[in-house]
XYZ file of C-alpha atoms in Angstrom:
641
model
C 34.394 8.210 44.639
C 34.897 4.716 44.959
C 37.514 5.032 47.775
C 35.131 8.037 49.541
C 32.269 4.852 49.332
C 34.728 2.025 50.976
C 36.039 4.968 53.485
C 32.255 5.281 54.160
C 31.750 1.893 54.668
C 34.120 1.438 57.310
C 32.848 4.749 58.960
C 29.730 2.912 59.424
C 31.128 -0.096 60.700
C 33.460 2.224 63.221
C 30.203 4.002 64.660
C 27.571 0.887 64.573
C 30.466 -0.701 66.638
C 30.385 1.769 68.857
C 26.380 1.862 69.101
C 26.765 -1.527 70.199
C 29.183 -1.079 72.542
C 26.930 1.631 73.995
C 24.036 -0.247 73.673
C 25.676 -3.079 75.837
C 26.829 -1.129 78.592
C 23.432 0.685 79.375
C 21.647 -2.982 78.731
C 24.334 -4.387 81.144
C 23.417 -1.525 83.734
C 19.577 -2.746 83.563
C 20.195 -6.062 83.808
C 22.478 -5.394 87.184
C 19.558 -2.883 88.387
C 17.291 -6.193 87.481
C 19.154 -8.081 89.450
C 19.495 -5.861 92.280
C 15.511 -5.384 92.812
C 14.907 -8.932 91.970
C 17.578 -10.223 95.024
C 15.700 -7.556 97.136
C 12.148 -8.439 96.359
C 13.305 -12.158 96.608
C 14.722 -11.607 100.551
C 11.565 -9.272 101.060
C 8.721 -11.790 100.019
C 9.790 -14.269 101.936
C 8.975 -13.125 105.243
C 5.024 -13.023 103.550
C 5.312 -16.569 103.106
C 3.203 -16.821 105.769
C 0.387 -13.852 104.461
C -3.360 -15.085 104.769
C -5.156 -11.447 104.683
C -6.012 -9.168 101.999
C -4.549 -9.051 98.694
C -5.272 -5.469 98.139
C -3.300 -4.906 101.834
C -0.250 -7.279 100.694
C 0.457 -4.681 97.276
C 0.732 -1.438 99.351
C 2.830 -3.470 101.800
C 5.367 -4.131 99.539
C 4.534 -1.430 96.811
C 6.051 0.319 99.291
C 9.647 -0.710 98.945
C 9.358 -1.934 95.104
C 7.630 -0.953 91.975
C 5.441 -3.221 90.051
C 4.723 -3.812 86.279
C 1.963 -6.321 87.126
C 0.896 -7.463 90.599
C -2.021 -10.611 91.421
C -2.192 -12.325 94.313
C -4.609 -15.274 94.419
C -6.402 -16.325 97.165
C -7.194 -20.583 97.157
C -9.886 -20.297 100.317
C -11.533 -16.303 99.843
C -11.486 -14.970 96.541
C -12.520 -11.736 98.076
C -9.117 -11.209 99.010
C -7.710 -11.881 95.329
C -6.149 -8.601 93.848
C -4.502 -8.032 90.419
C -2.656 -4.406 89.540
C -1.004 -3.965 86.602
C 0.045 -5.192 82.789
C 1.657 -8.384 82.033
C 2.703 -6.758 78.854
C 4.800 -3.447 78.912
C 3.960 -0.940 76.400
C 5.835 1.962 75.671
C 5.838 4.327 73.001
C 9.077 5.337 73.073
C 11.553 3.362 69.974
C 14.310 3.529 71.996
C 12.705 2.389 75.083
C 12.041 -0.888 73.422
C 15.316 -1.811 72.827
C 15.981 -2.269 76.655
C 13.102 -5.123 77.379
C 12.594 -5.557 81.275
C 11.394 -8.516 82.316
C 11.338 -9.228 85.792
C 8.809 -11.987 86.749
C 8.723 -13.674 89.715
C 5.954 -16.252 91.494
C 5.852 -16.762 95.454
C 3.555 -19.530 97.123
C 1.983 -18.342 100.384
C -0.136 -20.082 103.362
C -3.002 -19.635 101.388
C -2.599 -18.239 97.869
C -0.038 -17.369 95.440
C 1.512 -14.666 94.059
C 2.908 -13.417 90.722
C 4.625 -10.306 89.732
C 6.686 -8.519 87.172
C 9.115 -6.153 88.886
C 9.928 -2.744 87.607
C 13.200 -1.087 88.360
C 11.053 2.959 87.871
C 12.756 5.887 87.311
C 16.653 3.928 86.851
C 15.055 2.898 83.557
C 13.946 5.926 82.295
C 17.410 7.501 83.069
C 19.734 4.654 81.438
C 17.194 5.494 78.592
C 17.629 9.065 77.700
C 21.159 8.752 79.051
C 21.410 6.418 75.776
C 19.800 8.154 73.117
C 21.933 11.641 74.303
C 25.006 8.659 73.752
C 23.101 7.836 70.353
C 23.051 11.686 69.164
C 26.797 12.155 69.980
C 27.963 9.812 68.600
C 26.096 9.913 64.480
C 26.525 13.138 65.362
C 30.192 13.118 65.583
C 29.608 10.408 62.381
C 27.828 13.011 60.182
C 29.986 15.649 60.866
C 33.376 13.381 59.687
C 31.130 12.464 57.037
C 30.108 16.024 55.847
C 34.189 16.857 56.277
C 35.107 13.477 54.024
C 32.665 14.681 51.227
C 34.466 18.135 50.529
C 37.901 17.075 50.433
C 36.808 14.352 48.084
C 34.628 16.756 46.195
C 37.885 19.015 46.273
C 39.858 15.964 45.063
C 37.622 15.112 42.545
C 38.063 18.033 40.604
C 41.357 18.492 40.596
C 41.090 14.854 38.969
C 39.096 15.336 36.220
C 40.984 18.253 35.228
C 44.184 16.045 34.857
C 42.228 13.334 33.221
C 40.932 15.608 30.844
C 44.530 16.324 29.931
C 45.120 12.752 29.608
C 42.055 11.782 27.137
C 43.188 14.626 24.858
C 46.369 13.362 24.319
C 45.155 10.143 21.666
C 43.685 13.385 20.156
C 47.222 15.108 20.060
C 45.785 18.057 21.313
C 47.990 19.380 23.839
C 47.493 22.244 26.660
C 49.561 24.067 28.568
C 49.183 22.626 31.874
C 47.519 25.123 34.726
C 49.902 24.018 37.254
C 47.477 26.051 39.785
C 44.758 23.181 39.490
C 46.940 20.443 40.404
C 49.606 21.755 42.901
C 50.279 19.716 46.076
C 50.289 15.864 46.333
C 49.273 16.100 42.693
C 52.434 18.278 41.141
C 54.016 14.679 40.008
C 51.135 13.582 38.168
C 51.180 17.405 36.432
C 54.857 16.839 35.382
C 54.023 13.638 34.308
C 51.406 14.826 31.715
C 53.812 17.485 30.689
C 56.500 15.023 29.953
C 54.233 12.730 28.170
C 52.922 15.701 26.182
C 56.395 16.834 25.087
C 57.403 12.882 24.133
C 54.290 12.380 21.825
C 54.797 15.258 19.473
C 58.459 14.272 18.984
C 57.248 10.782 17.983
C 54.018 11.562 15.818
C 57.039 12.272 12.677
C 58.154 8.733 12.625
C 54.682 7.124 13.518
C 53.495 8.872 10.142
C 55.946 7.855 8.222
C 56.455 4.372 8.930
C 52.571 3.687 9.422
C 51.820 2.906 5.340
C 54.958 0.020 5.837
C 53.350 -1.586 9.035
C 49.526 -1.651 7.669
C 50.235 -3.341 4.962
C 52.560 -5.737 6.903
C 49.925 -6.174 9.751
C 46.656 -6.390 7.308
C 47.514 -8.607 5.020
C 47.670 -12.553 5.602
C 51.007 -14.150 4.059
C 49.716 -17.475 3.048
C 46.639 -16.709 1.390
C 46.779 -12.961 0.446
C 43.866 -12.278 2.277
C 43.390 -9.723 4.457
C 43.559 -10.153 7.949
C 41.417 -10.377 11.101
C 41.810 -6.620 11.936
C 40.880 -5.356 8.438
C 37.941 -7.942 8.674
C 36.877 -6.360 11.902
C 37.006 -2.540 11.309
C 34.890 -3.778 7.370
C 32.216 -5.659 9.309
C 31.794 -2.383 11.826
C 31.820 0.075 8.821
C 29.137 -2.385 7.230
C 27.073 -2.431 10.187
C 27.284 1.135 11.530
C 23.748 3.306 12.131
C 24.622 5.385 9.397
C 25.618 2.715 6.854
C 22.743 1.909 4.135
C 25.139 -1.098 2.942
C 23.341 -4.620 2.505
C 24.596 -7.492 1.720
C 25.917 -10.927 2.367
C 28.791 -12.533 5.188
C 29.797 -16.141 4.282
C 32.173 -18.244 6.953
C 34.384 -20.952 5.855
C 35.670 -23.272 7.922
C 38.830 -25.117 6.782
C 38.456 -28.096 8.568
C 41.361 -30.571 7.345
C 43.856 -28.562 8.040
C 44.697 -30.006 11.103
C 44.889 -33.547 9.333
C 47.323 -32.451 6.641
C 49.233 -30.265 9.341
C 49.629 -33.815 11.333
C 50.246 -36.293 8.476
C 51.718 -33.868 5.512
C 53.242 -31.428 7.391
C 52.675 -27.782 8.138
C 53.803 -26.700 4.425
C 51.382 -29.160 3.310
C 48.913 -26.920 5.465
C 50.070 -24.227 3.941
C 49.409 -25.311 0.627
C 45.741 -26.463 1.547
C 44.737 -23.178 2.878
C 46.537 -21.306 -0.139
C 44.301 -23.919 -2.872
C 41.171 -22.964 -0.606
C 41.894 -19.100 -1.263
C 42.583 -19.509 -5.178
C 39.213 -21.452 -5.487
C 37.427 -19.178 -3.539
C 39.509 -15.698 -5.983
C 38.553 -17.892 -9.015
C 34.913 -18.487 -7.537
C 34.425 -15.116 -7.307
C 36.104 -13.352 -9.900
C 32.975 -12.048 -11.533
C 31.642 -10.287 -8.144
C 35.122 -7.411 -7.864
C 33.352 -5.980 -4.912
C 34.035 -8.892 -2.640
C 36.230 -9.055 0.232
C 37.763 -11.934 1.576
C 39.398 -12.052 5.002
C 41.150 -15.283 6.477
C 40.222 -14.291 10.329
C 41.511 -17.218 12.151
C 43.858 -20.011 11.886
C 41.293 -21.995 9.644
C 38.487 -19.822 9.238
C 38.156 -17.401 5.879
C 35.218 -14.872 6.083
C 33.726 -13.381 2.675
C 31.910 -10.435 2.348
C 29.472 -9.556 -0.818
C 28.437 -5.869 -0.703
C 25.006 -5.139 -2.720
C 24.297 -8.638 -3.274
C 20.947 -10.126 -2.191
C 21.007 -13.145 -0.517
C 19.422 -15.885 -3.584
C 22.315 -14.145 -5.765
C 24.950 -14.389 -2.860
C 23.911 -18.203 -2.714
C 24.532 -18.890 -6.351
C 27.841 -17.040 -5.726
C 28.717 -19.507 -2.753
C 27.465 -22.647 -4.957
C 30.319 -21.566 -7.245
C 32.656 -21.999 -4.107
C 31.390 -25.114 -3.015
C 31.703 -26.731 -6.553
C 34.930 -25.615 -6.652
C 35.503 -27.156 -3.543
C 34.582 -30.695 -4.359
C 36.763 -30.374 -7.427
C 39.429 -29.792 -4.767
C 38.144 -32.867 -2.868
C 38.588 -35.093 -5.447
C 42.584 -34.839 -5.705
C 42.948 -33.858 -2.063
C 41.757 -37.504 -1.107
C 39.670 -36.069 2.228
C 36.414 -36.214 3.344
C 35.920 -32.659 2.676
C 37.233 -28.951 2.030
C 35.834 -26.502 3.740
C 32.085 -25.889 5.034
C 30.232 -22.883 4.328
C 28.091 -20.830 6.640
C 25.800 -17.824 4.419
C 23.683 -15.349 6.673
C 22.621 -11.271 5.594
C 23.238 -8.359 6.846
C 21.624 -5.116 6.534
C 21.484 -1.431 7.850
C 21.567 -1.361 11.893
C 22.858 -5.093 12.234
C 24.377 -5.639 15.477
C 28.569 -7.230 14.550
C 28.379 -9.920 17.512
C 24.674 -10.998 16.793
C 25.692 -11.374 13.008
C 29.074 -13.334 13.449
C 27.173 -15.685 15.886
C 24.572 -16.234 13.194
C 26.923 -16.927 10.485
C 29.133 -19.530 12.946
C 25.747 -20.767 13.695
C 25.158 -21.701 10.253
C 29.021 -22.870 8.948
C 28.415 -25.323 12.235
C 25.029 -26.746 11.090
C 26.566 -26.750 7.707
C 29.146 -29.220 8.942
C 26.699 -31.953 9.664
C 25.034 -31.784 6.380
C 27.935 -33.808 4.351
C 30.898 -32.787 2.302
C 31.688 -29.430 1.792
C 28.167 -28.316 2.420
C 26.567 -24.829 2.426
C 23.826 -23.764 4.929
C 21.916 -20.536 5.493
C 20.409 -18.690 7.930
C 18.438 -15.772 6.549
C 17.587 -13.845 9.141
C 17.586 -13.332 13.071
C 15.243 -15.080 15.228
C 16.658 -14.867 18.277
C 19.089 -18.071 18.061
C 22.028 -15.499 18.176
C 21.567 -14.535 21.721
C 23.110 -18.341 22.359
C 26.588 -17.623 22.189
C 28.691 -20.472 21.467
C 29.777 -20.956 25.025
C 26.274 -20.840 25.766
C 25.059 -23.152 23.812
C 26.166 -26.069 25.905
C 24.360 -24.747 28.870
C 21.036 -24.724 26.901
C 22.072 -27.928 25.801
C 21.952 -28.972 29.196
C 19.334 -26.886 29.995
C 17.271 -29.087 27.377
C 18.229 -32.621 28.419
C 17.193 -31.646 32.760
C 14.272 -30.495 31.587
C 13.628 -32.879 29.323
C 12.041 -30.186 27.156
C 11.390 -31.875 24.082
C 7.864 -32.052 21.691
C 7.602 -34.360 18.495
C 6.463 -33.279 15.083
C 5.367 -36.363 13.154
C 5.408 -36.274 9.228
C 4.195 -39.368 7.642
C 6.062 -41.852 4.761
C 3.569 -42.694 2.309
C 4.199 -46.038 0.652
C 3.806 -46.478 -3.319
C 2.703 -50.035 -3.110
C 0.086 -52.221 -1.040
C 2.415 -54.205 -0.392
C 4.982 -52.045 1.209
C 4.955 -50.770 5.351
C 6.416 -47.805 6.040
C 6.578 -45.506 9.220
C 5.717 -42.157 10.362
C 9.068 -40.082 10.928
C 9.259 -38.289 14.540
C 10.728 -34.578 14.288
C 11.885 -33.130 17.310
C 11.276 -30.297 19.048
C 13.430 -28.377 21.153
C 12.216 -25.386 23.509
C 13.710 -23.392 26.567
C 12.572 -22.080 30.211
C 10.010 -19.828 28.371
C 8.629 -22.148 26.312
C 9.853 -20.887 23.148
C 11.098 -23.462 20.540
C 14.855 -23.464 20.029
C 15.846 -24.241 16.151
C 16.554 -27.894 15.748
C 19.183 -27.784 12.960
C 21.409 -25.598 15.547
C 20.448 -27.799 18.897
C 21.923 -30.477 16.967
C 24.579 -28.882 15.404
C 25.481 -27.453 19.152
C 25.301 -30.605 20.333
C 27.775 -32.549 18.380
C 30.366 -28.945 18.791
C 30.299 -29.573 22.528
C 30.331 -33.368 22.571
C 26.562 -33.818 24.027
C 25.384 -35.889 21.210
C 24.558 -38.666 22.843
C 22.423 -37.267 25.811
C 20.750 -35.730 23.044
C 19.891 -39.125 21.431
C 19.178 -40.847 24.656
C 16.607 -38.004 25.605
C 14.809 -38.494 21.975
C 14.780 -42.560 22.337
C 13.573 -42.461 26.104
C 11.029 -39.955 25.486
C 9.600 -41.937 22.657
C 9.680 -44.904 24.232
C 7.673 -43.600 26.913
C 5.369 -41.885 24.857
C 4.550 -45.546 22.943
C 4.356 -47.020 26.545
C 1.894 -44.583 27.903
C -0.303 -44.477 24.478
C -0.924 -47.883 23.326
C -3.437 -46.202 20.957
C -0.450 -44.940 18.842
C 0.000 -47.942 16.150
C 2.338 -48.234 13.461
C 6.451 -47.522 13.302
C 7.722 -44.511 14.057
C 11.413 -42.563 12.701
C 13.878 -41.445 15.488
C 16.730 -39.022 13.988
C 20.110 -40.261 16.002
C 23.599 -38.678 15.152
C 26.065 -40.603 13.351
C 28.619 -40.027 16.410
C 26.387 -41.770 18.716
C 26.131 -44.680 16.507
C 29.620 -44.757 16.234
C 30.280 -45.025 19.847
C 30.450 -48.700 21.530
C 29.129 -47.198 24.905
C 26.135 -45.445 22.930
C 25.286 -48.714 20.802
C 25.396 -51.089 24.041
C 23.519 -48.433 26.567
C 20.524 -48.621 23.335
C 20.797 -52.585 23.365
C 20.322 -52.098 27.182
C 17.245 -50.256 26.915
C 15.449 -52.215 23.968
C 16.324 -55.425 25.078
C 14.457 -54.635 27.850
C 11.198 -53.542 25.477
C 11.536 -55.604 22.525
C 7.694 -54.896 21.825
C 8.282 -51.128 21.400
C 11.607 -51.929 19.659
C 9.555 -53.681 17.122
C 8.817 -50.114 16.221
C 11.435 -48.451 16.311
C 13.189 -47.121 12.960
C 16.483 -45.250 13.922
C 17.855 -42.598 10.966
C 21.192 -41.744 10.451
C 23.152 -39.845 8.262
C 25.032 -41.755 5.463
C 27.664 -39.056 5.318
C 28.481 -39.537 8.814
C 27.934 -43.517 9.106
C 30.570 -43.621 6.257
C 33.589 -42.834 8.217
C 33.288 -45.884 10.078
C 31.863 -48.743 8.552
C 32.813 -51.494 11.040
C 30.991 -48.996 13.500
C 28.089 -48.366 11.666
C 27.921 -52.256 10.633
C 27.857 -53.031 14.222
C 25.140 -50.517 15.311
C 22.683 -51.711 12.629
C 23.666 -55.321 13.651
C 22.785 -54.758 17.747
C 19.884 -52.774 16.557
C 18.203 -55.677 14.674
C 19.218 -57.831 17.908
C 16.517 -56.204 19.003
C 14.156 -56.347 16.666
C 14.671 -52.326 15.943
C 15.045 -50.968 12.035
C 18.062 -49.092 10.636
C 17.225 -46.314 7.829
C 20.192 -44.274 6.346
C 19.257 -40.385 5.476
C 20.551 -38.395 3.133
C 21.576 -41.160 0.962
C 23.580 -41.066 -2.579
C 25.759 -37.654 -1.009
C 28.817 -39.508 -0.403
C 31.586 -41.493 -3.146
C 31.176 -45.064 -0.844
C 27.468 -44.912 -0.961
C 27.277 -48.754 -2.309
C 29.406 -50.340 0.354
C 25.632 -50.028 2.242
C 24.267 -52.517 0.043
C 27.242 -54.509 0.552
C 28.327 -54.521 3.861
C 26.170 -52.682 6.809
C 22.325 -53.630 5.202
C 19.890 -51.129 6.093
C 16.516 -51.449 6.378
C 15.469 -48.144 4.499
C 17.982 -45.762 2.774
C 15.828 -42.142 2.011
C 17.134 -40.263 -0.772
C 18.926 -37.090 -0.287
C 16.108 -34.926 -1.740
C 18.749 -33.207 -4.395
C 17.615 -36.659 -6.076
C 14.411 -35.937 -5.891
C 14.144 -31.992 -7.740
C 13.733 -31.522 -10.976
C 13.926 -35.988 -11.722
C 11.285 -35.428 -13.842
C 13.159 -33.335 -16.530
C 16.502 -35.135 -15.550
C 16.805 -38.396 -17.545
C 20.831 -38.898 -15.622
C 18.683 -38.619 -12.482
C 16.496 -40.885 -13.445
C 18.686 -43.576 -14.758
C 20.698 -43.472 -10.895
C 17.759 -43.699 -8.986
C 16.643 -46.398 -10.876
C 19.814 -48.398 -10.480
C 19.763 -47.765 -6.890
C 16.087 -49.166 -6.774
C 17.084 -52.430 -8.648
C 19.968 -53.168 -6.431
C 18.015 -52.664 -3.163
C 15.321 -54.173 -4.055
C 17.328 -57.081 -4.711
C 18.885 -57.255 -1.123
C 15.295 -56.491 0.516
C 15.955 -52.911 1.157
C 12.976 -50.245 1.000
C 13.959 -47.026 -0.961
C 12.570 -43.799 -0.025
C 12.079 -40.459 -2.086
C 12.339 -36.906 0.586
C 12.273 -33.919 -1.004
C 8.769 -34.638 -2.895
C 7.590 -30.706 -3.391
C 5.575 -30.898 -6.136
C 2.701 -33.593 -7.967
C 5.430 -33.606 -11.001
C 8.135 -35.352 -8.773
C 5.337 -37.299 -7.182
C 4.919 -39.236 -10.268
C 8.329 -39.568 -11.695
C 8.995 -41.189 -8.113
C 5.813 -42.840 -8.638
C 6.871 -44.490 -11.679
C 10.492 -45.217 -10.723
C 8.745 -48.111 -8.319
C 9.990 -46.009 -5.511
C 9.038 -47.906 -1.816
C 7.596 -44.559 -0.329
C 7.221 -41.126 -0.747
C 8.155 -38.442 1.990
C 7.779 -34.321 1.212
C 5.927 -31.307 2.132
C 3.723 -32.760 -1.220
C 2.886 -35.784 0.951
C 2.048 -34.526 3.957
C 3.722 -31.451 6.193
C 5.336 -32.371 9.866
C 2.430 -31.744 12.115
C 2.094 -32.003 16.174
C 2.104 -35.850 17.334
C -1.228 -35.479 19.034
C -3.184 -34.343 15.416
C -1.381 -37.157 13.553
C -4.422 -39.449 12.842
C -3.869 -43.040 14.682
C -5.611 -44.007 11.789
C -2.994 -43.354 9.433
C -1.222 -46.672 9.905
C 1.735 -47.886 7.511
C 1.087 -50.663 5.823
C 4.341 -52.679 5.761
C 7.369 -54.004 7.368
C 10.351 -56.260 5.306
């Protein structure tokens, strides 16, 4: 059919080019009949030049030689003998009539008037007319009729194709029919003996296919290095999982081995080898008390587990197993990490693409959250219709638009005698107006390399949201991404801009992550150091995660560090927690550093923070991030170092 629409096609073209040949032979006719009358009217009028009677007696002078569309002569001395006969404007009902537009003005100066007229060539317009539209219904006629042909030998073709691609769809099927060599005789006998042939070859080769097919599956599903099985097996279990007719539930966890390529460079590829065969054993020992699991290693670094019947607070505890296991791993590997872990459910009717995007989703937020980290997304909310290859047009999307809002949740201080600042939580939304999740714009972000437009979006928009309030007092938190800070460009473009606004600088308290500040330290010691250039504040997030932790006190000097909030749970019960927490308090306070407690949930953990002399106090307990605009202006720290 497609061939019968492209043979169409250029039937059209064939026949409108001829239309417009026609057309352009009876409009060249016209126009030399036009021409004709004009020249003759021309030569005829101007032997009136020298007219000075009646109007009236001039038009059926001349109306006897020519015909007239409109006629006025105008008399300058005796309007008595003005006369006017006759449209200026032609109308004519006829369609095709008004594709041949006469116009055939001309205006003649007399003795003692003027004239104007519109020619008419009669009755030789009315014939080149109908002489075209009998051209028009010869030739569509002549089109529909190759048309009408063109449709049943296609129609006849048609069939006569489906019948031999019936043949041919059966065959996968191994049901084989003797050909009816009847339907496809003619230019289509080769394509019959080809289907016979084929036919004849299959059932002599379905014997060996069965019995070598048990060797090759277990050769082609199951991974060599790790004993996992492979990508295909993974793909037909997540289908069977989420068919309509499955009532499975569960849980999918991704893994992402990311120092392999490290080892692979420095060690060696057996040394890779080895890696991803320690990640498998810790992940057979992790779950040797769930049977039902399966584990897949689907890509070159990337392990997928699936826990059948599990809910998804018991497939978490299973996963913590995992990740313990992998920071026992850590510790004689010598790396900044295993392997980061990505937890999302599935149940009856979910869609395979939408929940593999989810779960990458969430092993690529889980990457930014510190060692061997585990992150969960529990359920879909639309963030899975952003592939990741679209993700960095969204990203884009954000920063043109400049489609950001700020959440503000406020730092309350423990001590009269301590300043601390409201923390700015940004919000990300698209072309509809919907928020994006922040966690994964970030995330995206630092996947595609677009980090740092991120970052400079947040810091301009702030900055121009303190310059065009000046009612808005106090400090307020910008979230930045370690990678920016590490990068000279980034660090010198921020100088740039705050040097330029030192009295907004002033307040200005940029948060990073420790985990991520760590792998630099000559880079993070230099960001802090421009920052205060500026008179900005440095406060590290997330702090006490890491084994180098201390070398802040030492070497970079924050202004603020804010406790990862696993410090803060359960302190009040935890006399080890206590005791750290303490000792980090004593030592900042020493070197003029403000301590911060996040994670407060609950008034128990609000005291034991309380009585740990803790600088300030930041937690759903405290206060919940609420829009900028209904944070109270009011509400004003009450402390700087």
């Amino acid at each position: 059919m497609t061939s019968f629409r492209y043979y169409q096609l250029f039937l059209v073209s064939i026949f409108c080019v001829l239309t417009f040949i026609t057309y352009s032979i009876n409009r060249a006719d016209i126009d030399k009949h036009s021409e004709e009358v004009l020249a003759q009217y021309t030569a005829s009028i101007a032997a009136k030049s020298i007219w000075q009677g009646d109007g009236k007696d001039l038009y059926q002078d001349l109306d006897q030689q020519f015909s007239f569309q409109f006629f006025q002569y105008i008399d300058s001395n005796d309007s008595d003998n003005s006369y006017t006969k006759g449209q200026l404007l032609f109308k004519n009902n006829d369609i095709t009539s008004n594709f041949f537009d006469v116009d055939i003005p001309y205006t003649q100066s007399l003795t003692n008037g003027r004239l104007q007229v519109k020619l008419s060539i009669g009755n030789t317009f009315l014939e080149i007319v109908e002489q075209f539209k009998l051209q028009l219904m010869l030739i569509w006629g002549t089109f529909l009729f190759i048309s009408l042909f063109t449709l049943l030998l296609t129609s006849r073709q048609t069939k006569k194709i489906q019948y031999g691609a019936k043949l041919i769809e059966e065959l996968p099927s191994f049901t084989f029919h003797s050909i009816q060599k009847s339907k496809l005789k003619g230019e289509f006998k080769p394509l019959a003996a080809a289907i016979e042939s084929c036919q004849h070859n299959l059932k002599a080769e379905i014997d060996k296919l069965n019995e070598s097919n048990e060797k090759l599956s277990r050769a082609a599903f199951q991974d060599p290095i790790t004993g996992f099985g492979t990508r295909a097996k993974f793909t037909e279990k997540l289908n069977d999982i989420c068919s309509p007719n499955s009532q499975q539930f569960g849980v999918l966890a991704m893994v992402k081995a990311t120092e392999l390529g490290a080892i692979n460079q420095l060690h060696g590829r057996e040394a890779g080898d080895d890696y991803l065969t320690r990640i498998a054993n810790h992940i057979r020992k992790s779950l040797v008390k769930s049977p039902n699991a399966y584990c897949y290693r689907i890509s070159t670094a990337d392990f997928a587990l699936i826990l059948p019947d599990v809910t998804l607070k018991d497939g978490t505890s299973i996963i913590e197993q995992v990740k313990n296991a992998f920071d026992d791993y850590q510790q004689s590997l010598g790396t900044d990490s295993v392997a980061y872990i990505g937890l999302c459910p599935y149940l009856q009717d979910s869609d395979p693409v939408s929940l593999m995007t989810l779960a990458d989703t969430a092993v690529s937020i889980a990457q930014t959250l510190g060692p061997n980290s585990v992150h969960v997304l529990q359920k879909l909310t639309g963030d899975e219709l952003f592939g990741d290859s679209r993700w960095k047009v969204a990203i884009d999307d954000i920063v043109k638009r400049k489609a950001i809002k700020f959440y503000a949740q406020p730092i309350r201080p423990c001590r009269n005698d301590v300043e601390s600042y409201r923390e700015l939580l940004s919000r990300f939304y698209n072309d509809q107006g919907k928020f994006l999740p922040t966690a994964t714009v970030i995330a995206m972000a630092e996947r595609h390399g677009m980090s740092e437009e991120l970052d400079k979006l947040v810091i301009l928009k702030t900055l121009s949201m303190l310059n065009e309030t000046p009612s808005m007092s106090g400090l307020f938190g910008i979230n930045i991404s370690a990678s920016s800070a590490n990068q000279e460009n980034f660090v010198a473009w921020l100088k740039n801009v705050l040097g330029r606004q030192r009295h907004l600088a002033a307040r200005l308290v940029f948060e990073v992550n420790e985990s991520g500040m760590q792998t630099n330290l000559s880079a993070t010691y230099h960001f802090i150091n421009e920052a205060h250039s500026v008179g900005a504040r440095v406060s590290i997030e997330r702090f006490g995660l890491g084994f180098t932790s201390f070398k802040f006190f030492k070497d970079v000097r924050p202004d603020f560090i804010k406790l990862d909030g696993s410090y803060t749970q359960g302190i009040n019960s935890d006399s080890h927690n206590q005791f750290f927490v303490k000792m980090i308090i004593d030592i900042a306070r020493k070197l003029t550093i403000r301590v911060i407690a996040t994670g407060v949930e609950n008034q128990e953990e609000k005291l034991a923070m309380e009585h740990l002399l803790m600088d300030g106090l930041q937690g759903y307990y405290i206060a919940k991030p609420t829009p900028l605009l209904t944070v109270s202006n009011s509400e004003k720290p009450q402390l700087v170092l």
